[in-house]
Amino acid sequence: MTSAAGLGEEFHPTHVVPQEGLPAWEEPDLSRPTTPLDPFLPVRLLSRRGEWGEVLCANGWSAWVDGRLLVAVPQPPPTGGRPHSRTEDPRPLLTHTAEALERYRRAVGDLATGRADAETLRRVTRGLRAGVVVDGESVWLYDEAAGRWMYADGSRLTTYAVLAGPGAPPAPEAPPQDGAPAGADAGGRHEPTRIADPPGGGTGTGTSTGGP
């Protein structure tokens, strides 16, 4: 960790550390680990760099963590005349997921009716990924852009699981072997997924689908 000088103003946290704590690094570099952050520690998010988040603690120490796993503290609406933006609204991701599923449904329909062959199916679904699990008011959605699963209770999205640590390079795309699900390596193994507790202690799993 590094010490942040000049903390004259009152400390106002924007997030808290999840209940299992968080690994921390001196810089956004996995080769420079530092003291992990304690569970439920209030922090202020200073900046973002991809999956990385720079956080400031109340004692003036700062560190870099996996910003996707931080739990946001509800903030009062701004008073500067600018409308409040709900950045955790689940509807955009729901729309994106529905569009991806509809694209896949059309491609499979064309194959089933003979309007397309297997090669066309592979071509039109290449790179397509979507994932959704609905259980009553709870929904788990795959956010391809951030490489994570999101949990929503109908109003707000929170990170449920991340597929790789911050700053990890994307896995090379390769067609799966016969009988091996997409996302598995040659031995059938999957990359570890880190789970974060969703609000209310809900649990759930899901899979993403896509072309090779």
C-alpha positions as a LaTeX table, in Angstrom:
\begin{tabular}{lrrr}
\hline
Residue & $x$ (\AA) & $y$ (\AA) & $z$ (\AA) \\
\hline
Met1 & 0.00 & 0.00 & 0.00 \\
Thr2 & 0.98 & 3.59 & $-0.41$ \\
Ser3 & 0.14 & 6.48 & 1.88 \\
Ala4 & $-2.01$ & 9.30 & 0.53 \\
Ala5 & $-0.98$ & 12.67 & 1.91 \\
Gly6 & $-3.21$ & 15.65 & 2.47 \\
Leu7 & $-6.33$ & 13.93 & 3.81 \\
Gly8 & $-7.70$ & 17.14 & 5.27 \\
Glu9 & $-11.30$ & 16.58 & 4.24 \\
Glu10 & $-13.70$ & 14.16 & 5.92 \\
Phe11 & $-13.44$ & 10.61 & 4.61 \\
His12 & $-16.50$ & 9.58 & 2.61 \\
Pro13 & $-16.43$ & 5.92 & 1.49 \\
Thr14 & $-17.94$ & 4.98 & $-1.85$ \\
His15 & $-17.58$ & 1.20 & $-1.46$ \\
Val16 & $-16.93$ & $-1.53$ & 1.07 \\
Val17 & $-14.78$ & $-4.64$ & 0.72 \\
Pro18 & $-16.84$ & $-7.84$ & 0.29 \\
Gln19 & $-17.19$ & $-10.19$ & 3.25 \\
Glu20 & $-14.36$ & $-12.49$ & 2.14 \\
Gly21 & $-11.86$ & $-9.61$ & 1.94 \\
Leu22 & $-9.86$ & $-8.60$ & $-1.12$ \\
Pro23 & $-6.28$ & $-9.20$ & $-2.30$ \\
Ala24 & $-4.48$ & $-5.91$ & $-2.89$ \\
Trp25 & $-1.52$ & $-4.71$ & $-4.93$ \\
Glu26 & 0.77 & $-1.67$ & $-4.73$ \\
Glu27 & 0.22 & $-0.96$ & $-8.41$ \\
Pro28 & $-2.10$ & $-2.44$ & $-11.06$ \\
Asp29 & 0.44 & $-5.24$ & $-11.44$ \\
Leu30 & $-0.06$ & $-8.81$ & $-10.19$ \\
Ser31 & 3.68 & $-9.06$ & $-9.41$ \\
Arg32 & 3.41 & $-6.41$ & $-6.66$ \\
Pro33 & 1.04 & $-7.76$ & $-3.98$ \\
Thr34 & 0.53 & $-5.99$ & $-0.67$ \\
Thr35 & $-1.54$ & $-6.47$ & 2.49 \\
Pro36 & $-5.07$ & $-7.76$ & 1.70 \\
Leu37 & $-8.01$ & $-5.58$ & 2.66 \\
Asp38 & $-10.19$ & $-6.71$ & 5.57 \\
Pro39 & $-13.82$ & $-7.77$ & 5.04 \\
Phe40 & $-16.36$ & $-4.93$ & 5.12 \\
Leu41 & $-13.62$ & $-2.27$ & 5.14 \\
Pro42 & $-15.01$ & 1.09 & 3.92 \\
Val43 & $-12.95$ & 2.52 & 1.04 \\
Arg44 & $-13.16$ & 5.36 & $-1.45$ \\
Leu45 & $-12.74$ & 4.44 & $-5.11$ \\
Leu46 & $-10.23$ & 6.92 & $-6.56$ \\
Ser47 & $-9.79$ & 5.68 & $-10.11$ \\
Arg48 & $-10.42$ & 2.77 & $-12.47$ \\
Arg49 & $-8.06$ & 1.13 & $-14.94$ \\
Gly50 & $-9.89$ & $-1.70$ & $-16.68$ \\
Glu51 & $-10.76$ & $-4.30$ & $-14.00$ \\
Trp52 & $-8.42$ & $-2.58$ & $-11.54$ \\
Gly53 & $-9.68$ & $-0.10$ & $-8.96$ \\
Glu54 & $-7.52$ & 2.25 & $-6.88$ \\
Val55 & $-9.00$ & 2.60 & $-3.41$ \\
Leu56 & $-8.28$ & 4.87 & $-0.46$ \\
Cys57 & $-8.78$ & 3.72 & 3.14 \\
Ala58 & $-9.81$ & 5.94 & 6.04 \\
Asn59 & $-6.28$ & 5.83 & 7.51 \\
Gly60 & $-4.81$ & 7.35 & 4.33 \\
Trp61 & $-3.45$ & 4.15 & 2.77 \\
Ser62 & $-4.24$ & 3.37 & $-0.84$ \\
Ala63 & $-3.96$ & 0.21 & $-2.90$ \\
Trp64 & $-5.16$ & $-1.40$ & $-6.12$ \\
Val65 & $-7.79$ & $-4.15$ & $-6.05$ \\
Asp66 & $-10.16$ & $-5.96$ & $-8.38$ \\
Gly67 & $-12.64$ & $-3.11$ & $-8.68$ \\
Arg68 & $-15.37$ & $-5.39$ & $-10.01$ \\
Leu69 & $-15.74$ & $-7.01$ & $-6.57$ \\
Leu70 & $-16.19$ & $-3.84$ & $-4.54$ \\
Val71 & $-19.65$ & $-3.36$ & $-3.04$ \\
Ala72 & $-21.05$ & 0.10 & $-3.78$ \\
Val73 & $-22.30$ & 2.24 & $-0.92$ \\
Pro74 & $-25.62$ & 3.96 & $-1.76$ \\
Gln75 & $-24.99$ & 7.64 & $-2.45$ \\
Pro76 & $-27.44$ & 10.55 & $-2.19$ \\
Pro77 & $-28.49$ & 12.05 & $-5.53$ \\
Pro78 & $-26.26$ & 14.90 & $-6.77$ \\
Thr79 & $-27.37$ & 18.45 & $-6.11$ \\
Gly80 & $-25.54$ & 20.17 & $-8.96$ \\
Gly81 & $-28.54$ & 20.20 & $-11.29$ \\
Arg82 & $-27.35$ & 17.16 & $-13.24$ \\
Pro83 & $-29.78$ & 14.21 & $-13.40$ \\
His84 & $-28.77$ & 11.16 & $-11.42$ \\
Ser85 & $-27.42$ & 8.39 & $-13.67$ \\
Arg86 & $-28.25$ & 4.84 & $-12.59$ \\
Thr87 & $-25.11$ & 3.08 & $-13.76$ \\
Glu88 & $-26.29$ & $-0.22$ & $-12.23$ \\
Asp89 & $-29.62$ & $-0.36$ & $-14.07$ \\
Pro90 & $-30.00$ & $-4.00$ & $-15.22$ \\
Arg91 & $-32.04$ & $-3.17$ & $-18.32$ \\
Pro92 & $-29.17$ & $-2.47$ & $-20.78$ \\
Leu93 & $-27.55$ & $-5.82$ & $-19.99$ \\
Leu94 & $-30.92$ & $-7.58$ & $-20.17$ \\
Thr95 & $-31.48$ & $-6.05$ & $-23.61$ \\
His96 & $-28.01$ & $-7.08$ & $-24.81$ \\
Thr97 & $-28.55$ & $-10.64$ & $-23.56$ \\
Ala98 & $-31.98$ & $-10.89$ & $-25.22$ \\
Glu99 & $-30.54$ & $-9.69$ & $-28.54$ \\
Ala100 & $-27.72$ & $-12.26$ & $-28.38$ \\
Leu101 & $-30.17$ & $-15.08$ & $-27.59$ \\
Glu102 & $-32.47$ & $-14.00$ & $-30.41$ \\
Arg103 & $-29.55$ & $-13.97$ & $-32.84$ \\
Tyr104 & $-28.63$ & $-17.50$ & $-31.78$ \\
Arg105 & $-32.29$ & $-18.65$ & $-32.00$ \\
Arg106 & $-32.57$ & $-17.37$ & $-35.57$ \\
Ala107 & $-29.33$ & $-19.09$ & $-36.58$ \\
Val108 & $-30.46$ & $-22.42$ & $-35.12$ \\
Gly109 & $-33.85$ & $-22.02$ & $-36.80$ \\
Asp110 & $-32.19$ & $-21.48$ & $-40.18$ \\
Leu111 & $-30.13$ & $-24.63$ & $-39.66$ \\
Ala112 & $-33.17$ & $-26.69$ & $-38.62$ \\
Thr113 & $-35.20$ & $-25.62$ & $-41.66$ \\
Gly114 & $-32.37$ & $-26.11$ & $-44.14$ \\
Arg115 & $-31.91$ & $-22.41$ & $-44.94$ \\
Ala116 & $-28.35$ & $-22.63$ & $-43.61$ \\
Asp117 & $-25.69$ & $-25.30$ & $-43.14$ \\
Ala118 & $-23.39$ & $-26.02$ & $-40.18$ \\
Glu119 & $-20.64$ & $-23.80$ & $-41.58$ \\
Thr120 & $-23.04$ & $-20.86$ & $-41.82$ \\
Leu121 & $-24.14$ & $-21.48$ & $-38.22$ \\
Arg122 & $-20.53$ & $-21.35$ & $-37.06$ \\
Arg123 & $-19.89$ & $-18.17$ & $-39.03$ \\
Val124 & $-22.94$ & $-16.19$ & $-37.87$ \\
Thr125 & $-22.51$ & $-17.20$ & $-34.20$ \\
Arg126 & $-18.73$ & $-16.75$ & $-34.03$ \\
Gly127 & $-17.86$ & $-14.70$ & $-30.97$ \\
Leu128 & $-21.46$ & $-14.70$ & $-29.73$ \\
Arg129 & $-21.77$ & $-15.15$ & $-25.97$ \\
Ala130 & $-24.74$ & $-14.79$ & $-23.66$ \\
Gly131 & $-25.73$ & $-16.14$ & $-20.30$ \\
Val132 & $-28.84$ & $-15.76$ & $-18.17$ \\
Val133 & $-30.44$ & $-17.60$ & $-15.24$ \\
Val134 & $-33.84$ & $-16.39$ & $-14.00$ \\
Asp135 & $-35.19$ & $-17.54$ & $-10.63$ \\
Gly136 & $-38.25$ & $-15.53$ & $-9.63$ \\
Glu137 & $-37.20$ & $-11.92$ & $-9.05$ \\
Ser138 & $-33.52$ & $-12.89$ & $-9.14$ \\
Val139 & $-31.52$ & $-12.96$ & $-12.36$ \\
Trp140 & $-27.89$ & $-13.73$ & $-13.16$ \\
Leu141 & $-26.53$ & $-12.17$ & $-16.37$ \\
Tyr142 & $-23.21$ & $-12.65$ & $-18.12$ \\
Asp143 & $-21.42$ & $-9.38$ & $-18.88$ \\
Glu144 & $-19.05$ & $-10.29$ & $-21.72$ \\
Ala145 & $-17.40$ & $-6.86$ & $-21.87$ \\
Ala146 & $-16.23$ & $-7.10$ & $-18.25$ \\
Gly147 & $-15.76$ & $-10.88$ & $-18.06$ \\
Arg148 & $-18.10$ & $-11.32$ & $-15.09$ \\
Trp149 & $-21.50$ & $-12.60$ & $-13.99$ \\
Met150 & $-23.89$ & $-10.00$ & $-12.59$ \\
Tyr151 & $-26.71$ & $-10.52$ & $-10.11$ \\
Ala152 & $-29.88$ & $-8.39$ & $-10.18$ \\
Asp153 & $-32.95$ & $-8.31$ & $-7.96$ \\
Gly154 & $-35.05$ & $-6.42$ & $-10.47$ \\
Ser155 & $-33.64$ & $-2.96$ & $-9.80$ \\
Arg156 & $-29.84$ & $-3.02$ & $-9.31$ \\
Leu157 & $-26.94$ & $-5.01$ & $-10.70$ \\
Thr158 & $-24.02$ & $-6.20$ & $-8.58$ \\
Thr159 & $-21.03$ & $-8.33$ & $-9.48$ \\
Tyr160 & $-21.64$ & $-11.99$ & $-8.63$ \\
Ala161 & $-18.55$ & $-13.69$ & $-10.07$ \\
Val162 & $-15.47$ & $-12.77$ & $-12.09$ \\
Leu163 & $-13.86$ & $-15.15$ & $-14.54$ \\
Ala164 & $-10.26$ & $-13.95$ & $-14.12$ \\
Gly165 & $-8.23$ & $-11.65$ & $-11.89$ \\
Pro166 & $-7.70$ & $-7.97$ & $-12.68$ \\
Gly167 & $-5.41$ & $-7.29$ & $-15.60$ \\
Ala168 & $-5.41$ & $-10.92$ & $-16.77$ \\
Pro169 & $-4.95$ & $-11.24$ & $-20.55$ \\
Pro170 & $-7.95$ & $-12.67$ & $-22.39$ \\
Ala171 & $-7.79$ & $-16.38$ & $-23.07$ \\
Pro172 & $-7.01$ & $-17.21$ & $-26.72$ \\
Glu173 & $-10.04$ & $-18.23$ & $-28.72$ \\
Ala174 & $-9.86$ & $-21.79$ & $-29.99$ \\
Pro175 & $-12.54$ & $-24.19$ & $-31.29$ \\
Pro176 & $-13.46$ & $-26.69$ & $-28.53$ \\
Gln177 & $-12.70$ & $-30.35$ & $-29.04$ \\
Asp178 & $-15.59$ & $-32.67$ & $-29.83$ \\
Gly179 & $-17.62$ & $-33.14$ & $-26.69$ \\
Ala180 & $-15.85$ & $-30.36$ & $-24.76$ \\
Pro181 & $-17.89$ & $-27.31$ & $-23.78$ \\
Ala182 & $-16.86$ & $-23.88$ & $-24.97$ \\
Gly183 & $-14.48$ & $-22.24$ & $-22.52$ \\
Ala184 & $-12.72$ & $-25.48$ & $-21.52$ \\
Asp185 & $-9.09$ & $-26.16$ & $-22.34$ \\
Ala186 & $-7.78$ & $-29.28$ & $-24.03$ \\
Gly187 & $-8.11$ & $-31.24$ & $-20.78$ \\
Gly188 & $-11.71$ & $-30.19$ & $-20.26$ \\
Arg189 & $-10.81$ & $-27.88$ & $-17.37$ \\
His190 & $-12.31$ & $-24.42$ & $-16.87$ \\
Glu191 & $-10.69$ & $-21.27$ & $-15.62$ \\
Pro192 & $-11.49$ & $-20.71$ & $-11.93$ \\
Thr193 & $-14.40$ & $-18.40$ & $-11.24$ \\
Arg194 & $-14.37$ & $-16.18$ & $-8.17$ \\
Ile195 & $-17.76$ & $-15.86$ & $-6.53$ \\
Ala196 & $-18.96$ & $-12.73$ & $-4.73$ \\
Asp197 & $-21.96$ & $-12.83$ & $-2.41$ \\
Pro198 & $-25.01$ & $-11.16$ & $-4.03$ \\
Pro199 & $-27.41$ & $-9.05$ & $-1.97$ \\
Gly200 & $-29.61$ & $-11.13$ & 0.31 \\
Gly201 & $-27.25$ & $-14.12$ & 0.18 \\
Gly202 & $-28.74$ & $-15.50$ & $-3.04$ \\
Thr203 & $-26.85$ & $-18.15$ & $-4.96$ \\
Gly204 & $-26.96$ & $-19.28$ & $-8.51$ \\
Thr205 & $-24.98$ & $-20.60$ & $-11.42$ \\
Gly206 & $-25.07$ & $-20.12$ & $-15.14$ \\
Thr207 & $-23.31$ & $-20.89$ & $-18.35$ \\
Ser208 & $-22.45$ & $-18.76$ & $-21.33$ \\
Thr209 & $-23.07$ & $-19.92$ & $-24.85$ \\
Gly210 & $-21.32$ & $-18.86$ & $-27.99$ \\
Gly211 & $-19.58$ & $-19.76$ & $-31.17$ \\
Pro212 & $-16.06$ & $-21.18$ & $-31.31$ \\
\hline
\end{tabular}
